[in-house]
PDB file of C-alpha atoms in Angstrom:
ATOM      1  CA  UNK V   1     -11.209   3.585 -26.889  1.00 57.00           C
ATOM      2  CA  UNK V   2      -9.073   1.046 -28.755  1.00 69.00           C
ATOM      3  CA  UNK V   3      -8.368  -1.369 -26.130  1.00 88.00           C
ATOM      4  CA  UNK V   4     -10.466  -3.175 -23.690  1.00 93.00           C
ATOM      5  CA  UNK V   5      -9.616  -1.654 -19.987  1.00 97.00           C
ATOM      6  CA  UNK V   6     -11.283  -2.337 -16.557  1.00 97.00           C
ATOM      7  CA  UNK V   7     -11.713   0.082 -13.797  1.00 98.00           C
ATOM      8  CA  UNK V   8     -11.810  -0.665 -10.059  1.00 98.00           C
ATOM      9  CA  UNK V   9     -11.048   1.182  -6.765  1.00 98.00           C
ATOM     10  CA  UNK V  10      -7.486   1.349  -5.959  1.00 98.00           C
ATOM     11  CA  UNK V  11      -6.015  -0.493  -2.984  1.00 98.00           C
ATOM     12  CA  UNK V  12      -2.972  -0.431  -0.799  1.00 98.00           C
ATOM     13  CA  UNK V  13      -1.680  -3.425  -3.154  1.00 98.00           C
ATOM     14  CA  UNK V  14      -1.906  -1.116  -5.976  1.00 98.00           C
ATOM     15  CA  UNK V  15       0.518   1.429  -4.776  1.00 98.00           C
ATOM     16  CA  UNK V  16       3.731   0.063  -6.424  1.00 98.00           C
ATOM     17  CA  UNK V  17       2.120   0.231  -9.981  1.00 98.00           C
ATOM     18  CA  UNK V  18       0.415   3.444  -9.332  1.00 98.00           C
ATOM     19  CA  UNK V  19       3.756   5.213  -8.298  1.00 98.00           C
ATOM     20  CA  UNK V  20       5.289   3.544 -11.593  1.00 98.00           C
ATOM     21  CA  UNK V  21       2.453   5.338 -13.553  1.00 98.00           C
ATOM     22  CA  UNK V  22       2.870   8.334 -11.576  1.00 97.00           C
ATOM     23  CA  UNK V  23       6.498   8.717 -12.105  1.00 97.00           C
ATOM     24  CA  UNK V  24       6.289   8.134 -15.964  1.00 98.00           C
ATOM     25  CA  UNK V  25       3.763  10.993 -15.926  1.00 96.00           C
ATOM     26  CA  UNK V  26       4.877  13.704 -13.970  1.00 93.00           C
ATOM     27  CA  UNK V  27       7.888  15.775 -13.295  1.00 89.00           C
ATOM     28  CA  UNK V  28       6.861  16.218  -9.706  1.00 89.00           C
ATOM     29  CA  UNK V  29       5.603  13.190  -8.812  1.00 94.00           C
ATOM     30  CA  UNK V  30       3.616  11.912  -5.798  1.00 96.00           C
ATOM     31  CA  UNK V  31       5.617   9.594  -3.277  1.00 97.00           C
ATOM     32  CA  UNK V  32       4.533   5.968  -2.458  1.00 98.00           C
ATOM     33  CA  UNK V  33       3.850   7.558   1.188  1.00 98.00           C
ATOM     34  CA  UNK V  34       1.222   9.971  -0.412  1.00 98.00           C
ATOM     35  CA  UNK V  35      -0.853   7.343  -2.058  1.00 98.00           C
ATOM     36  CA  UNK V  36      -0.785   5.484   1.070  1.00 98.00           C
ATOM     37  CA  UNK V  37      -2.078   8.187   3.198  1.00 98.00           C
ATOM     38  CA  UNK V  38      -4.713   9.284   0.824  1.00 98.00           C
ATOM     39  CA  UNK V  39      -5.884   5.451   0.834  1.00 98.00           C
ATOM     40  CA  UNK V  40      -5.698   4.877   4.478  1.00 98.00           C
ATOM     41  CA  UNK V  41      -6.142   8.559   6.343  1.00 98.00           C
ATOM     42  CA  UNK V  42      -8.253  10.648   3.794  1.00 98.00           C
ATOM     43  CA  UNK V  43     -11.591   9.920   4.290  1.00 97.00           C
ATOM     44  CA  UNK V  44     -12.625  12.267   1.308  1.00 98.00           C
ATOM     45  CA  UNK V  45     -10.265  10.395  -1.051  1.00 98.00           C
ATOM     46  CA  UNK V  46     -11.376   8.137  -3.605  1.00 98.00           C
ATOM     47  CA  UNK V  47      -9.084   6.426  -6.107  1.00 98.00           C
ATOM     48  CA  UNK V  48      -9.657   4.141  -9.150  1.00 98.00           C
ATOM     49  CA  UNK V  49      -7.434   2.238 -11.056  1.00 98.00           C
ATOM     50  CA  UNK V  50      -7.358   1.553 -14.974  1.00 98.00           C
ATOM     51  CA  UNK V  51      -6.235  -1.935 -15.691  1.00 98.00           C
ATOM     52  CA  UNK V  52      -5.201  -3.686 -19.036  1.00 97.00           C
ATOM     53  CA  UNK V  53      -4.224  -7.325 -19.303  1.00 96.00           C
ATOM     54  CA  UNK V  54      -3.714  -7.469 -15.404  1.00 96.00           C
ATOM     55  CA  UNK V  55      -1.457  -4.370 -15.511  1.00 97.00           C
ATOM     56  CA  UNK V  56      -2.328  -0.848 -14.052  1.00 98.00           C
ATOM     57  CA  UNK V  57      -1.809   1.437 -16.853  1.00 98.00           C
ATOM     58  CA  UNK V  58      -3.516   4.641 -15.178  1.00 98.00           C
ATOM     59  CA  UNK V  59      -5.285   5.706 -12.386  1.00 98.00           C
ATOM     60  CA  UNK V  60      -7.304   8.883 -11.141  1.00 98.00           C
ATOM     61  CA  UNK V  61      -8.378  10.238  -7.761  1.00 98.00           C
ATOM     62  CA  UNK V  62     -10.173  12.997  -6.476  1.00 98.00           C
ATOM     63  CA  UNK V  63     -11.362  14.358  -2.948  1.00 98.00           C
ATOM     64  CA  UNK V  64     -15.245  14.178  -2.583  1.00 98.00           C
ATOM     65  CA  UNK V  65     -16.264  17.135   0.066  1.00 97.00           C
ATOM     66  CA  UNK V  66     -19.974  17.671   0.560  1.00 95.00           C
ATOM     67  CA  UNK V  67     -21.019  18.327  -2.805  1.00 97.00           C
ATOM     68  CA  UNK V  68     -17.719  19.216  -4.598  1.00 98.00           C
ATOM     69  CA  UNK V  69     -15.080  16.899  -6.088  1.00 98.00           C
ATOM     70  CA  UNK V  70     -11.630  18.115  -6.447  1.00 98.00           C
ATOM     71  CA  UNK V  71      -9.506  15.987  -8.918  1.00 98.00           C
ATOM     72  CA  UNK V  72      -6.214  15.339  -7.407  1.00 97.00           C
ATOM     73  CA  UNK V  73      -4.262  13.112  -9.974  1.00 96.00           C
ATOM     74  CA  UNK V  74      -5.464  11.650 -13.435  1.00 97.00           C
ATOM     75  CA  UNK V  75      -2.431   9.734 -15.300  1.00 97.00           C
ATOM     76  CA  UNK V  76      -1.965   7.280 -18.006  1.00 98.00           C
ATOM     77  CA  UNK V  77       1.189   5.389 -19.049  1.00 98.00           C
ATOM     78  CA  UNK V  78       2.926   7.203 -21.977  1.00 97.00           C
ATOM     79  CA  UNK V  79       2.828   4.398 -24.358  1.00 97.00           C
ATOM     80  CA  UNK V  80      -1.268   3.825 -23.771  1.00 97.00           C
ATOM     81  CA  UNK V  81      -1.977   7.760 -24.497  1.00 94.00           C
ATOM     82  CA  UNK V  82      -3.668   8.937 -27.585  1.00 93.00           C
ATOM     83  CA  UNK V  83      -6.237   6.095 -27.303  1.00 95.00           C
ATOM     84  CA  UNK V  84      -9.020   8.235 -25.361  1.00 95.00           C
ATOM     85  CA  UNK V  85      -8.040   6.281 -22.089  1.00 97.00           C
ATOM     86  CA  UNK V  86      -7.487   9.433 -20.279  1.00 96.00           C
ATOM     87  CA  UNK V  87     -11.168  10.621 -21.424  1.00 97.00           C
ATOM     88  CA  UNK V  88     -12.629   7.276 -20.361  1.00 97.00           C
ATOM     89  CA  UNK V  89     -10.847   7.553 -17.024  1.00 97.00           C
ATOM     90  CA  UNK V  90     -12.337  11.239 -16.481  1.00 98.00           C
ATOM     91  CA  UNK V  91     -15.761  10.161 -17.297  1.00 98.00           C
ATOM     92  CA  UNK V  92     -15.495   7.297 -14.891  1.00 98.00           C
ATOM     93  CA  UNK V  93     -14.421   9.825 -11.847  1.00 98.00           C
ATOM     94  CA  UNK V  94     -17.013  12.377 -13.173  1.00 98.00           C
ATOM     95  CA  UNK V  95     -19.654   9.379 -12.953  1.00 98.00           C
ATOM     96  CA  UNK V  96     -18.461   8.200  -9.549  1.00 98.00           C
ATOM     97  CA  UNK V  97     -18.513  11.820  -8.362  1.00 98.00           C
ATOM     98  CA  UNK V  98     -22.116  12.260  -9.614  1.00 98.00           C
ATOM     99  CA  UNK V  99     -23.164   8.649  -7.793  1.00 97.00           C
ATOM    100  CA  UNK V 100     -21.850  10.132  -4.527  1.00 97.00           C
ATOM    101  CA  UNK V 101     -23.687  13.545  -4.602  1.00 97.00           C
ATOM    102  CA  UNK V 102     -21.263  15.972  -6.114  1.00 98.00           C
ATOM    103  CA  UNK V 103     -22.671  18.808  -7.929  1.00 98.00           C
ATOM    104  CA  UNK V 104     -19.505  20.372  -9.274  1.00 98.00           C
ATOM    105  CA  UNK V 105     -15.811  18.956 -10.151  1.00 98.00           C
ATOM    106  CA  UNK V 106     -12.660  21.142 -10.037  1.00 98.00           C
ATOM    107  CA  UNK V 107      -9.114  20.337 -11.052  1.00 98.00           C
ATOM    108  CA  UNK V 108      -5.848  22.369 -11.666  1.00 98.00           C
ATOM    109  CA  UNK V 109      -4.108  21.765 -14.850  1.00 97.00           C
ATOM    110  CA  UNK V 110      -0.274  23.066 -16.017  1.00 96.00           C
ATOM    111  CA  UNK V 111      -1.072  26.346 -18.068  1.00 97.00           C
ATOM    112  CA  UNK V 112       1.355  24.493 -20.577  1.00 97.00           C
ATOM    113  CA  UNK V 113      -0.618  21.312 -20.879  1.00 96.00           C
ATOM    114  CA  UNK V 114      -3.008  22.016 -23.740  1.00 97.00           C
ATOM    115  CA  UNK V 115      -3.721  18.348 -24.477  1.00 94.00           C
ATOM    116  CA  UNK V 116      -4.959  18.027 -21.058  1.00 95.00           C
ATOM    117  CA  UNK V 117      -6.995  21.196 -21.415  1.00 97.00           C
ATOM    118  CA  UNK V 118      -8.632  20.228 -24.471  1.00 97.00           C
ATOM    119  CA  UNK V 119      -9.915  16.986 -22.764  1.00 97.00           C
ATOM    120  CA  UNK V 120     -11.168  18.767 -19.893  1.00 98.00           C
ATOM    121  CA  UNK V 121     -13.135  21.527 -22.078  1.00 98.00           C
ATOM    122  CA  UNK V 122     -14.465  18.240 -24.074  1.00 98.00           C
ATOM    123  CA  UNK V 123     -16.032  16.890 -20.983  1.00 98.00           C
ATOM    124  CA  UNK V 124     -17.566  20.456 -20.098  1.00 98.00           C
ATOM    125  CA  UNK V 125     -14.880  22.005 -18.035  1.00 98.00           C
ATOM    126  CA  UNK V 126     -14.485  25.960 -18.046  1.00 98.00           C
ATOM    127  CA  UNK V 127     -11.717  28.138 -17.119  1.00 97.00           C
ATOM    128  CA  UNK V 128     -12.101  29.306 -13.341  1.00 96.00           C
ATOM    129  CA  UNK V 129      -8.862  31.224 -12.463  1.00 97.00           C
ATOM    130  CA  UNK V 130      -5.033  30.892 -12.246  1.00 98.00           C
ATOM    131  CA  UNK V 131      -3.071  29.643  -9.371  1.00 97.00           C
ATOM    132  CA  UNK V 132      -0.049  31.444  -9.572  1.00 97.00           C
ATOM    133  CA  UNK V 133       3.368  29.373  -9.059  1.00 93.00           C
ATOM    134  CA  UNK V 134       1.458  26.383  -8.262  1.00 93.00           C
ATOM    135  CA  UNK V 135       3.702  23.807  -9.307  1.00 92.00           C
ATOM    136  CA  UNK V 136       6.955  23.138  -6.956  1.00 89.00           C
ATOM    137  CA  UNK V 137       9.149  21.821  -9.850  1.00 90.00           C
ATOM    138  CA  UNK V 138       9.203  24.879 -11.780  1.00 93.00           C
ATOM    139  CA  UNK V 139       6.749  27.254 -10.313  1.00 95.00           C
ATOM    140  CA  UNK V 140       4.721  27.281 -13.522  1.00 96.00           C
ATOM    141  CA  UNK V 141       1.190  28.590 -12.957  1.00 97.00           C
ATOM    142  CA  UNK V 142      -2.041  26.085 -12.692  1.00 97.00           C
ATOM    143  CA  UNK V 143      -5.249  26.862 -14.548  1.00 97.00           C
ATOM    144  CA  UNK V 144      -8.251  26.036 -12.594  1.00 98.00           C
ATOM    145  CA  UNK V 145     -10.944  24.647 -14.204  1.00 98.00           C
ATOM    146  CA  UNK V 146     -14.788  23.678 -13.111  1.00 98.00           C
ATOM    147  CA  UNK V 147     -17.594  21.773 -14.514  1.00 98.00           C
ATOM    148  CA  UNK V 148     -21.212  21.278 -13.207  1.00 98.00           C
ATOM    149  CA  UNK V 149     -21.815  17.511 -12.829  1.00 98.00           C
ATOM    150  CA  UNK V 150     -25.762  18.015 -12.218  1.00 92.00           C
TER     151      UNK V 150
END
């Protein structure tokens, strides 16, 4: 990692900056209300932000249910990509899930997103199946990937 970043839990005060990262990263971004509801009402949700020079440049989230972690979102601002920050963010989520008792972690990734798939494979994720027409913006299929954490 070329730059010094910090990770910390996401709060409702971070939502506007997180939405900016989300909008810069995805064609079907989550709304401000979605993040608010995750933080305020979803007891299974755990979100972290990645901060550089006082600014949120990435974030990640997951749901922790019993012994399974389901990654909901991972994003890094485009201008900060290619510096292994996504890997650092995923490793942080994986460590957090392990510490909270998760034995496995799963996620969905677009079948066309080979860069992300490569990162996930580097972290030990394996293909688990396909969710047909998963993404609402263009009905692209999602590749479901799994990793054992313990």
